[in-house]
Coordinates of C-alpha atoms in Angstrom, one line a residue:
M187 CA 145.6 50.3 112.4
S188 CA 143.1 51.8 114.9
L189 CA 140.6 54.4 113.9
P190 CA 142.2 57.7 112.5
I191 CA 142.0 60.7 114.9
V192 CA 141.1 64.2 113.8
A193 CA 141.7 66.9 116.4
I194 CA 140.3 70.5 116.2
C195 CA 142.6 73.0 117.9
G196 CA 143.0 76.8 118.2
R197 CA 142.8 79.6 120.6
P198 CA 139.6 80.2 122.7
N199 CA 136.4 81.3 121.0
V200 CA 137.2 80.6 117.4
G201 CA 134.3 78.2 116.9
K202 CA 135.9 74.8 117.6
S203 CA 132.9 73.4 119.4
T204 CA 130.5 74.6 116.7
L205 CA 132.6 72.9 114.0
F206 CA 132.9 69.8 116.1
N207 CA 129.1 69.6 116.4
I208 CA 128.7 70.1 112.6
L209 CA 131.1 67.3 111.7
A210 CA 129.7 65.0 114.4
R211 CA 126.1 65.9 113.2
R212 CA 124.8 66.3 116.7
R213 CA 125.1 68.7 119.5
I214 CA 127.8 67.3 121.8
S215 CA 130.0 70.1 122.8
I216 CA 128.5 73.2 124.5
E217 CA 128.5 76.2 122.3
D218 CA 128.7 79.5 124.1
P219 CA 130.3 82.9 123.4
T220 CA 132.1 82.7 126.7
S221 CA 135.8 81.8 126.2
G222 CA 137.0 78.5 127.6
V223 CA 133.7 76.6 127.9
T224 CA 135.4 73.4 126.6
R225 CA 137.9 72.0 129.1
D226 CA 138.0 68.3 128.6
R227 CA 138.8 66.5 125.4
I228 CA 135.4 65.8 123.8
E229 CA 135.2 63.0 121.3
S230 CA 132.9 61.3 118.8
I231 CA 133.2 58.7 116.1
V232 CA 132.3 60.4 112.8
Q233 CA 131.6 58.9 109.3
I234 CA 132.0 60.8 106.1
D235 CA 131.1 58.7 103.0
D236 CA 132.8 55.3 103.7
K237 CA 135.4 56.7 106.0
H238 CA 135.3 56.7 109.8
F239 CA 137.4 58.6 112.2
Q240 CA 137.5 59.7 115.8
L241 CA 137.0 63.5 116.2
F242 CA 138.4 65.5 119.2
D243 CA 137.2 68.9 120.4
T244 CA 139.8 70.6 122.6
G245 CA 140.0 73.5 125.0
G246 CA 141.3 76.8 123.7
I247 CA 145.1 77.1 123.8
G248 CA 146.2 80.0 125.9
I249 CA 143.0 80.3 127.9
V250 CA 143.0 82.3 131.1
D251 CA 140.6 80.0 133.2
E252 CA 138.7 81.5 136.0
Q253 CA 139.3 78.4 138.1
N254 CA 143.0 78.2 137.4
L255 CA 142.7 75.0 135.3
G256 CA 144.7 76.4 132.4
D257 CA 147.6 73.9 132.8
Q258 CA 145.2 70.9 132.9
I259 CA 143.3 72.1 129.8
Y260 CA 146.6 72.6 128.0
E261 CA 147.6 69.0 129.0
Q262 CA 144.4 67.7 127.5
V263 CA 145.1 69.7 124.2
N264 CA 148.6 68.2 124.0
L265 CA 147.3 64.7 124.5
A266 CA 144.8 65.2 121.7
L267 CA 147.4 66.6 119.3
D268 CA 149.8 63.7 120.2
K269 CA 147.2 61.1 119.4
A270 CA 145.9 62.9 116.2
N271 CA 146.7 61.9 112.6
I272 CA 145.0 65.0 111.3
I273 CA 144.8 68.5 113.0
I274 CA 142.3 71.1 112.0
F275 CA 143.9 74.5 113.0
L276 CA 141.0 77.0 113.3
V277 CA 141.3 80.8 113.4
D278 CA 138.7 83.6 113.5
I279 CA 138.6 85.7 110.3
M280 CA 136.8 88.5 112.2
D281 CA 139.6 89.0 114.6
G282 CA 142.5 88.8 112.2
V283 CA 145.9 87.3 113.3
T284 CA 146.2 87.5 117.2
P285 CA 149.1 86.8 119.5
L286 CA 147.4 83.6 120.6
D287 CA 147.0 82.5 117.0
K288 CA 150.8 82.9 116.7
E289 CA 151.3 80.8 119.8
V290 CA 149.1 78.0 118.4
A291 CA 151.0 78.2 115.1
K292 CA 154.3 78.0 116.9
L293 CA 153.2 74.9 118.7
L294 CA 151.9 73.2 115.5
R295 CA 155.1 74.0 113.6
T296 CA 156.9 71.7 116.1
I297 CA 154.7 68.8 114.9
H298 CA 156.2 67.2 111.7
D299 CA 154.4 63.9 111.3
K300 CA 150.8 65.0 111.0
D301 CA 148.6 66.6 108.3
I302 CA 147.3 70.0 109.3
L303 CA 144.2 71.6 107.7
F304 CA 144.2 75.3 108.2
C305 CA 140.7 76.9 108.3
A306 CA 139.5 80.5 108.9
N307 CA 136.1 80.4 110.6
K308 CA 133.2 82.9 110.8
V309 CA 133.4 83.9 107.1
D310 CA 129.7 84.6 107.0
N311 CA 130.1 87.2 104.3
P312 CA 132.2 86.4 101.1
K313 CA 133.9 89.8 101.4
L314 CA 135.5 88.7 104.6
G315 CA 137.4 86.1 102.6
M316 CA 139.7 88.9 101.4
E317 CA 141.2 88.9 104.9
A318 CA 142.4 85.3 104.6
E319 CA 145.7 86.2 103.0
S320 CA 146.9 87.9 106.2
F321 CA 146.9 84.6 107.9
Q322 CA 149.7 83.3 105.6
T323 CA 152.1 84.9 108.1
L324 CA 151.3 81.9 110.5
G325 CA 153.2 79.6 108.1
F326 CA 150.5 77.3 106.9
G327 CA 149.6 79.0 103.7
S328 CA 146.2 80.5 102.9
P329 CA 143.4 79.1 105.1
L330 CA 140.2 77.5 103.8
C331 CA 137.4 80.0 104.5
I332 CA 134.4 78.5 106.2
S333 CA 131.5 79.4 108.5
A334 CA 130.7 76.5 110.8
K335 CA 127.6 78.2 112.2
H336 CA 126.1 78.7 108.7
R337 CA 127.7 75.6 107.2
I338 CA 129.4 77.6 104.5
D339 CA 132.1 75.5 102.7
T340 CA 132.2 72.9 105.5
G341 CA 131.5 70.5 102.6
Q342 CA 134.9 71.5 101.2
L343 CA 136.5 70.8 104.5
K344 CA 135.0 67.3 104.6
E345 CA 136.4 66.7 101.0
N346 CA 139.8 67.8 102.2
L347 CA 139.6 65.5 105.2
L348 CA 138.6 62.6 102.9
K349 CA 141.6 63.1 100.6
I350 CA 143.9 62.7 103.6
L351 CA 141.9 59.8 105.2
N352 CA 142.1 57.9 101.8
K353 CA 145.9 58.0 102.0
L354 CA 146.1 56.5 105.5
P355 CA 146.6 52.7 106.1
P356 CA 143.5 50.5 106.4
Y357 CA 141.8 50.6 109.8
E358 CA 139.3 48.5 111.7
V359 CA 135.9 50.1 112.4
P360 CA 135.2 49.5 116.1
N361 CA 132.2 47.5 117.2
A362 CA 129.3 49.4 118.7
A363 CA 129.4 49.7 122.4
E364 CA 127.6 47.0 124.4
M365 CA 126.2 49.5 126.8
K366 CA 126.4 53.1 128.0
I367 CA 127.0 54.0 131.6
A368 CA 126.2 57.5 132.8
V369 CA 128.2 58.7 135.9
V370 CA 126.2 61.3 137.7
G371 CA 126.2 63.0 141.0
K372 CA 126.9 66.2 142.9
P373 CA 130.1 68.2 142.1
N374 CA 133.3 66.6 143.6
S375 CA 131.8 63.2 144.2
G376 CA 134.5 61.5 142.2
K377 CA 132.8 61.2 138.7
S378 CA 135.9 62.2 136.7
T379 CA 138.2 60.1 138.9
I380 CA 136.3 56.9 138.1
I381 CA 136.2 57.8 134.4
N382 CA 140.0 58.2 134.3
Y383 CA 140.4 54.8 136.1
L384 CA 138.2 53.1 133.5
A385 CA 140.0 54.8 130.6
Q386 CA 143.4 54.0 132.2
E387 CA 144.6 57.6 131.3
E388 CA 144.0 61.2 132.4
R389 CA 141.0 61.3 130.1
V390 CA 139.2 64.1 131.9
I391 CA 140.3 66.9 134.2
V392 CA 140.1 66.1 137.9
S393 CA 140.1 69.0 140.3
E394 CA 139.0 69.8 143.9
I395 CA 137.2 72.8 142.4
A396 CA 133.5 72.2 142.0
G397 CA 132.1 72.5 138.4
T398 CA 135.3 71.5 136.6
T399 CA 133.4 69.3 134.1
R400 CA 131.0 71.1 131.9
D401 CA 130.3 69.0 128.8
S402 CA 129.1 65.4 129.0
V403 CA 132.2 63.4 127.9
D404 CA 131.8 60.0 126.3
V405 CA 134.8 57.8 127.1
R406 CA 135.1 54.4 125.4
F407 CA 136.8 51.5 127.2
E408 CA 136.9 47.7 127.1
K409 CA 136.1 45.1 129.7
D410 CA 136.3 41.4 129.0
G411 CA 136.6 42.1 125.3
K412 CA 133.4 44.2 125.2
A413 CA 133.3 47.9 124.4
I414 CA 131.5 50.1 126.9
I415 CA 130.9 53.9 126.9
A416 CA 131.2 55.7 130.2
I417 CA 129.7 59.2 130.2
D418 CA 131.3 61.8 132.5
T419 CA 128.8 64.5 133.4
A420 CA 128.8 67.9 135.0
G421 CA 128.0 67.9 138.8
L422 CA 124.3 68.4 139.1
K423 CA 122.9 71.2 141.1
R424 CA 119.6 72.4 142.4
N425 CA 117.8 74.5 139.8
K426 CA 118.1 77.7 142.0
N427 CA 121.9 77.2 141.9
V428 CA 122.1 77.0 138.1
H429 CA 123.5 80.4 137.0
G430 CA 124.1 81.4 133.3
S431 CA 124.0 79.5 130.1
I432 CA 127.0 77.3 130.7
D433 CA 125.5 75.9 133.9
F434 CA 122.2 75.5 132.2
Y435 CA 123.6 73.5 129.2
S436 CA 125.8 71.5 131.5
Q437 CA 122.8 70.5 133.6
K438 CA 120.7 69.7 130.5
R439 CA 123.5 67.5 129.0
A440 CA 123.8 65.6 132.3
E441 CA 120.1 65.0 132.3
K442 CA 120.3 63.9 128.6
A443 CA 123.1 61.5 129.6
I444 CA 120.7 59.8 132.0
R445 CA 118.1 59.5 129.4
R446 CA 120.4 58.0 126.7
C447 CA 122.3 55.6 128.9
D448 CA 121.5 52.0 129.9
I449 CA 122.8 52.1 133.4
V450 CA 123.3 55.0 135.8
L451 CA 126.1 55.2 138.4
L452 CA 124.9 57.6 141.1
M453 CA 128.1 58.8 142.8
I454 CA 127.9 59.5 146.5
D455 CA 130.7 61.1 148.5
A456 CA 131.0 58.9 151.7
T457 CA 132.6 61.7 153.6
K458 CA 129.6 64.0 153.2
D459 CA 125.9 63.8 154.0
I460 CA 123.4 62.9 151.4
T461 CA 121.5 66.1 150.5
R462 CA 118.5 67.3 148.7
I463 CA 120.2 67.4 145.3
D464 CA 121.1 63.6 145.7
K465 CA 117.4 63.0 146.3
E466 CA 116.4 65.1 143.2
I467 CA 118.9 63.2 141.1
A468 CA 117.5 59.9 142.4
N469 CA 114.0 61.0 141.6
Y470 CA 114.9 62.0 138.1
I471 CA 116.6 58.6 137.5
R472 CA 113.4 56.9 138.8
E473 CA 111.2 59.0 136.6
E474 CA 113.2 57.9 133.6
H475 CA 112.9 54.2 134.7
K476 CA 116.7 53.7 134.6
A477 CA 118.6 50.9 136.3
V478 CA 121.0 52.5 138.8
I479 CA 123.8 51.6 141.1
V480 CA 124.4 53.8 144.1
V481 CA 128.2 54.1 144.1
V482 CA 129.6 55.2 147.5
N483 CA 133.0 56.7 146.8
K484 CA 135.9 57.5 149.1
W485 CA 135.0 54.5 151.3
D486 CA 138.6 54.4 152.5
L487 CA 138.1 57.7 154.3
V488 CA 135.1 56.5 156.4
P489 CA 135.6 55.7 160.1
K490 CA 136.2 52.0 160.8
N491 CA 133.1 51.8 163.0
V492 CA 130.8 52.6 160.0
T493 CA 129.8 49.4 158.3
T494 CA 128.6 48.9 154.7
E495 CA 125.3 47.5 156.2
S496 CA 124.6 50.6 158.3
Y497 CA 125.5 52.9 155.5
G498 CA 123.3 50.9 153.1
N499 CA 120.4 51.3 155.5
Y500 CA 121.1 55.1 155.6
I501 CA 120.9 55.3 151.8
T502 CA 117.7 53.3 151.5
K503 CA 116.1 55.6 154.1
I504 CA 117.2 58.8 152.5
L505 CA 116.7 57.7 148.8
P506 CA 113.5 55.6 149.0
T507 CA 112.6 56.2 145.3
I508 CA 115.5 54.0 144.2
N509 CA 115.4 51.5 147.1
F510 CA 115.7 48.7 144.5
A511 CA 119.2 49.9 143.5
P512 CA 122.2 47.8 144.5
I513 CA 124.9 49.7 146.4
S514 CA 128.6 49.5 145.6
F515 CA 131.4 50.8 147.9
I516 CA 134.5 51.9 146.1
T517 CA 137.7 54.0 146.2
A518 CA 137.8 55.5 142.7
K519 CA 141.3 57.0 143.3
T520 CA 142.9 53.5 143.6
G521 CA 140.3 51.6 141.6
K522 CA 139.2 49.5 144.5
N523 CA 135.9 47.7 143.6
V524 CA 135.5 49.7 140.4
G525 CA 135.8 46.6 138.2
A526 CA 133.2 44.8 140.3
T527 CA 130.9 47.8 139.9
I528 CA 131.2 47.5 136.1
D529 CA 130.5 43.8 136.3
L530 CA 127.4 44.6 138.4
S531 CA 126.4 47.1 135.7
K532 CA 126.5 44.4 133.1
N533 CA 124.3 42.2 135.3
L534 CA 121.7 44.9 135.6
F535 CA 121.9 45.5 131.9
K536 CA 120.8 41.9 131.3
Q537 CA 118.0 42.3 133.8
T538 CA 116.6 45.3 131.9
Y539 CA 116.2 43.0 128.8
H540 CA 114.6 40.2 130.7
R541 CA 111.2 39.1 129.3
V542 CA 108.5 37.3 131.3
S543 CA 106.0 35.1 129.5
T544 CA 102.3 36.2 129.6
G545 CA 101.4 33.0 131.4
E546 CA 104.0 33.5 134.1
L547 CA 103.1 37.1 134.5
N548 CA 99.4 36.4 134.9
R549 CA 100.0 33.7 137.5
V550 CA 101.9 36.3 139.5
I551 CA 99.0 38.7 138.9
Q552 CA 96.5 36.2 140.3
D553 CA 98.7 35.5 143.3
M554 CA 98.9 39.3 143.9
L555 CA 95.1 39.7 143.7
A556 CA 94.6 36.8 146.0
R557 CA 96.7 38.5 148.7
R558 CA 95.2 42.0 148.2
S559 CA 92.7 43.3 145.7
P560 CA 92.1 46.9 144.7
G561 CA 89.8 48.8 147.1
R562 CA 86.9 51.1 146.3
N563 CA 87.5 54.5 144.8
H564 CA 84.7 57.0 144.6
G565 CA 82.2 54.2 145.5
Q566 CA 83.4 52.0 142.7
K567 CA 85.7 49.0 142.9
G568 CA 88.7 48.8 140.7
K569 CA 89.2 45.5 138.9
I570 CA 92.4 44.0 137.4
Y571 CA 91.9 41.4 134.6
Y572 CA 95.2 40.5 133.2
A573 CA 98.7 41.8 132.2
T574 CA 101.3 41.5 129.4
Q575 CA 104.8 42.7 129.0
I576 CA 105.2 44.9 125.9
G577 CA 108.8 46.1 126.1
V578 CA 112.2 45.9 127.7
A579 CA 114.8 48.5 128.9
P580 CA 112.9 49.3 130.9
P581 CA 110.7 46.2 131.3
T582 CA 107.3 47.5 130.5
I583 CA 104.1 45.8 131.7
I584 CA 100.5 46.8 130.7
I585 CA 97.8 45.9 133.2
F586 CA 94.2 45.8 131.9
T587 CA 91.5 47.1 134.3
N588 CA 87.9 48.1 134.2
E589 CA 88.9 51.7 134.8
P590 CA 92.5 52.9 135.4
G591 CA 91.3 55.9 137.5
L592 CA 89.9 53.5 140.1
I593 CA 93.4 52.0 140.9
S594 CA 94.7 54.2 143.8
K595 CA 98.3 55.4 144.2
G596 CA 98.7 53.2 147.2
Y597 CA 97.6 50.1 145.3
R598 CA 99.8 51.0 142.4
R599 CA 102.8 51.1 144.8
Y600 CA 101.8 47.6 146.0
V601 CA 101.5 46.3 142.4
F602 CA 105.0 47.7 141.5
N603 CA 106.7 46.2 144.6
F604 CA 104.9 42.9 144.2
L605 CA 105.8 42.5 140.5
Q606 CA 109.3 43.7 140.9
S607 CA 110.1 41.2 143.7
S608 CA 108.2 38.3 142.0
L609 CA 109.5 38.6 138.4
N610 CA 113.3 38.7 138.9
F611 CA 113.4 42.5 138.5
E612 CA 114.5 43.1 142.1
E613 CA 117.4 45.4 141.1
V614 CA 115.9 47.3 138.1
P615 CA 112.8 49.4 137.9
I616 CA 109.9 48.2 135.9
K617 CA 107.4 50.4 134.1
V618 CA 103.8 49.6 134.9
E619 CA 101.0 51.2 132.8
Y620 CA 97.3 50.8 133.3
R621 CA 94.8 50.5 130.4
E622 CA 91.1 50.1 130.2
R623 CA 90.0 46.7 128.8
K624 CA 87.9 47.1 125.8
R625 CA 85.0 44.8 125.0
A626 CA 86.9 43.1 122.1
E627 CA 89.8 42.4 124.5

């Protein structure tokens, strides 16, 4: 049996995302008082005692979405409920029984082969527990009173979950993912489309409306027998175009996805010009020293007279900070070249873990110095003595000098380019740090 699935469902704004984050023990879903923040099916593998399960956060049932995505959100909820072994039905004790609670209950009463845990949330004051009896009219008995925000009786909920999990057939705990790939880019560049192709299902909502994706959604898939996590992210915007808390947290989660991934896929819409936001994303990727593939999507819509070579030159010119990045031309909608892009990601992943011996590295350093040595800075000449690699992912090299401040920015660029091209790191960024050599060294 595959890993058991637990889905949290309910109407909008009852605290589903807060409960999800408490059970997952990290902030994954965006928590905001605005109704309908969660749209996609958010998931995480959770362990309680010796039991593992896959936890789903879902969009609010009955949401009136300002971008008319209600049908797609409802479809994602139904997919989660269909896959789930256990459903946590969440209501808000503060609001009492609402018409939408009745709609959710009506839907859940049609499901006969799943365990349903009925919980009333936001019971921050014990006196509020007296209101729980009114929820018996929904047909699921008296709810367990909890406060996800203040972690009141969430331990009891976990115990109830464990009792059901212990009755389920044995399951196999999945292996850890081999690598994480963050899919980033401007809104409508095709991020969710490529995620759905990799997942081989409508895993996230795809829409022509910009800003559909808000959370960063981890999607697990397999290639060549190895597990990989692809992270769908919100379309990144310029800071001046980030309005409100939802945009802010979407932006921050997308940036976090870049930091925690192994490989970045920077999605570019081939039918539109590369803009300042693409440059800012590229700069952020470079600052984090992440291996990146520039993925040119919708290549099938480009005029026939535009070649991959000419477009590649255009990218290199516009995005010079990641000029080391390989370029992949795909059509995410049909899956053309998507598999090859993942294979390329695996190749870059190996490069980021490549180690160079100290002997080989210093032979390259001597060759570099023979061709061009540091110039004078403030009347003093910078000197480079030797180097050593101290880390991987990113490959990190320490260069020992007489005084780091004497090595100019121009010479540092020369060092970076020379080492990258000479040490089999042509397609991944290396991290070069300068340190003063002490007498003992």
